[in-house]
Amino acid sequence: GQQLNQSPQSMFIQEGEDVSMNCTSSSIFNTWLWYKQDPGEGPVLLIALYKAGELTSNGRLTAQFGITRKDSFLNISASIPSDVGIYFCAGQLGGGTSYGKLTFGQGTILTVHP
Amino acid sequence: NAGVTQTPKFRILKIGQSMTLQCAQDMNHNYMYWYRQDPGMGLKLIYYSVGAGITDKGEVPNGYNVSRSTTEDFPLRLELAAPSQTSVYFCASNPAGEVYEQYFGPGTRLTVT
């Protein structure tokens, strides 16, 4: 099946710094999604990307759908302590037979020091 | 709307016991999913359903069963619990059609000893 390689696995940064993480795949995806998971909670959708080359922002978060459709990245600007958590990328093949199924990356654990 | 709800929040099972993890959504979503999340790993799809009465296997279905008698509910059944099933289980739903954004429940943390 499809595999997503997400990097880095973990990041330790100071408050105010910018963060960048990415996902790559050997398969082409039609949709890329980025989720954040707080401790003890379910993943929460941050950004959804539906078109190759698309660049989408959500507050301090910016994500891009790679031109090759095999990668995506997420940037967080001016990090704050509440950005702490695990960030997951997820790819979706799309189309009638995919039934919305997602393939997830392994996650990036973000720690922000005040 | 409550969104996606899961019960229980935590459970400890002995090897060989059975249990049902409950999942419900009040958003009238057609598609529902069960995932497991092991430490340091992403989410793996166990089973999914595209509507009442229709279910199919995901990536890791062994040891689990599901049913979907209503649009709202999608329970996950463990028949003979094994230590390898110790994990956090998440249920998710998706309105289907052109929208592929899955919405997750808070999870059930299961320990099998």
PDB file of C-alpha atoms in Angstrom, chain B residues 33-104:
ATOM      1  CA  TYR B  33     -13.774   4.763   9.794  1.00  0.00           C
ATOM      2  CA  TRP B  34     -11.951   2.994  12.604  1.00  0.00           C
ATOM      3  CA  TYR B  35      -8.222   3.561  13.129  1.00  0.00           C
ATOM      4  CA  ARG B  36      -5.691   2.375  15.647  1.00  0.00           C
ATOM      5  CA  GLN B  37      -2.706   4.430  16.737  1.00  0.00           C
ATOM      6  CA  ASP B  38       0.317   2.752  18.247  1.00  0.00           C
ATOM      7  CA  PRO B  39       3.011   4.760  20.072  1.00  0.00           C
ATOM      8  CA  GLY B  40       5.189   6.762  17.685  1.00  0.00           C
ATOM      9  CA  MET B  41       3.163   5.682  14.702  1.00  0.00           C
ATOM     10  CA  GLY B  42       0.578   7.208  12.455  1.00  0.00           C
ATOM     11  CA  LEU B  43      -2.963   5.962  12.244  1.00  0.00           C
ATOM     12  CA  LYS B  44      -3.721   2.629  10.605  1.00  0.00           C
ATOM     13  CA  LEU B  45      -7.165   1.969   9.096  1.00  0.00           C
ATOM     14  CA  ILE B  46      -8.954  -1.064  10.589  1.00  0.00           C
ATOM     15  CA  TYR B  47     -12.381  -0.979   8.929  1.00  0.00           C
ATOM     16  CA  TYR B  48     -14.540   1.529   7.153  1.00  0.00           C
ATOM     17  CA  SER B  49     -18.157   1.944   6.091  1.00  0.00           C
ATOM     18  CA  VAL B  50     -19.701   3.939   3.261  1.00  0.00           C
ATOM     19  CA  GLY B  51     -23.232   3.693   4.565  1.00  0.00           C
ATOM     20  CA  ALA B  52     -25.631   1.698   6.678  1.00  0.00           C
ATOM     21  CA  GLY B  53     -25.220  -2.011   5.954  1.00  0.00           C
ATOM     22  CA  ILE B  54     -21.946  -1.580   4.029  1.00  0.00           C
ATOM     23  CA  THR B  55     -18.552  -2.224   5.596  1.00  0.00           C
ATOM     24  CA  ASP B  56     -15.116  -3.199   4.297  1.00  0.00           C
ATOM     25  CA  LYS B  57     -11.672  -4.053   5.589  1.00  0.00           C
ATOM     26  CA  GLY B  58      -8.891  -1.549   5.897  1.00  0.00           C
ATOM     27  CA  GLU B  59      -5.179  -2.127   6.316  1.00  0.00           C
ATOM     28  CA  VAL B  60      -5.219  -3.991   9.678  1.00  0.00           C
ATOM     29  CA  PRO B  61      -8.601  -5.766  10.131  1.00  0.00           C
ATOM     30  CA  ASN B  62      -7.489  -9.016  11.786  1.00  0.00           C
ATOM     31  CA  GLY B  63      -8.972  -9.523  15.240  1.00  0.00           C
ATOM     32  CA  TYR B  64     -11.766  -6.983  14.742  1.00  0.00           C
ATOM     33  CA  ASN B  65     -15.320  -6.884  13.448  1.00  0.00           C
ATOM     34  CA  VAL B  66     -17.698  -4.043  12.657  1.00  0.00           C
ATOM     35  CA  SER B  67     -21.324  -3.464  11.832  1.00  0.00           C
ATOM     36  CA  ARG B  68     -23.252  -0.440  10.579  1.00  0.00           C
ATOM     37  CA  SER B  69     -26.976  -0.761  11.146  1.00  0.00           C
ATOM     38  CA  THR B  70     -27.629   2.997  11.204  1.00  0.00           C
ATOM     39  CA  THR B  71     -25.995   6.066   9.675  1.00  0.00           C
ATOM     40  CA  GLU B  72     -25.113   7.352  13.140  1.00  0.00           C
ATOM     41  CA  ASP B  73     -23.419   4.352  14.773  1.00  0.00           C
ATOM     42  CA  PHE B  74     -20.348   2.321  13.846  1.00  0.00           C
ATOM     43  CA  PRO B  75     -19.273  -0.029  16.674  1.00  0.00           C
ATOM     44  CA  LEU B  76     -15.967  -1.926  16.631  1.00  0.00           C
ATOM     45  CA  ARG B  77     -15.906  -5.411  18.175  1.00  0.00           C
ATOM     46  CA  LEU B  78     -12.885  -7.202  19.629  1.00  0.00           C
ATOM     47  CA  GLU B  79     -13.772 -10.879  20.093  1.00  0.00           C
ATOM     48  CA  LEU B  80     -10.682 -12.397  21.722  1.00  0.00           C
ATOM     49  CA  ALA B  81      -8.493  -9.594  22.996  1.00  0.00           C
ATOM     50  CA  ALA B  82      -4.734 -10.005  22.581  1.00  0.00           C
ATOM     51  CA  PRO B  83      -1.855  -7.865  23.903  1.00  0.00           C
ATOM     52  CA  SER B  84      -1.129  -6.781  20.318  1.00  0.00           C
ATOM     53  CA  GLN B  85      -4.448  -4.941  20.373  1.00  0.00           C
ATOM     54  CA  THR B  86      -3.247  -2.571  23.073  1.00  0.00           C
ATOM     55  CA  SER B  87      -3.575   0.762  21.325  1.00  0.00           C
ATOM     56  CA  VAL B  88      -5.548   3.967  21.056  1.00  0.00           C
ATOM     57  CA  TYR B  89      -8.585   3.605  18.808  1.00  0.00           C
ATOM     58  CA  PHE B  90     -10.082   6.489  16.871  1.00  0.00           C
ATOM     59  CA  CYS B  91     -13.327   6.672  15.014  1.00  0.00           C
ATOM     60  CA  ALA B  92     -13.779   9.224  12.221  1.00  0.00           C
ATOM     61  CA  SER B  93     -16.478  10.310   9.808  1.00  0.00           C
ATOM     62  CA  ASN B  94     -16.609  12.024   6.428  1.00  0.00           C
ATOM     63  CA  PRO B  95     -19.611  13.532   4.652  1.00  0.00           C
ATOM     64  CA  ALA B  96     -18.533  11.789   1.399  1.00  0.00           C
ATOM     65  CA  GLY B  97     -18.950  13.154  -2.065  1.00  0.00           C
ATOM     66  CA  GLU B  98     -16.244  15.628  -3.054  1.00  0.00           C
ATOM     67  CA  VAL B  99     -15.402  16.478   0.552  1.00  0.00           C
ATOM     68  CA  TYR B 100     -12.634  14.272   1.922  1.00  0.00           C
ATOM     69  CA  GLU B 101     -12.096  15.856   5.298  1.00  0.00           C
ATOM     70  CA  GLN B 102     -12.345  13.315   8.073  1.00  0.00           C
ATOM     71  CA  TYR B 103     -13.469  14.379  11.546  1.00  0.00           C
ATOM     72  CA  PHE B 104     -12.175  12.378  14.497  1.00  0.00           C
TER      73      PHE B 104
END
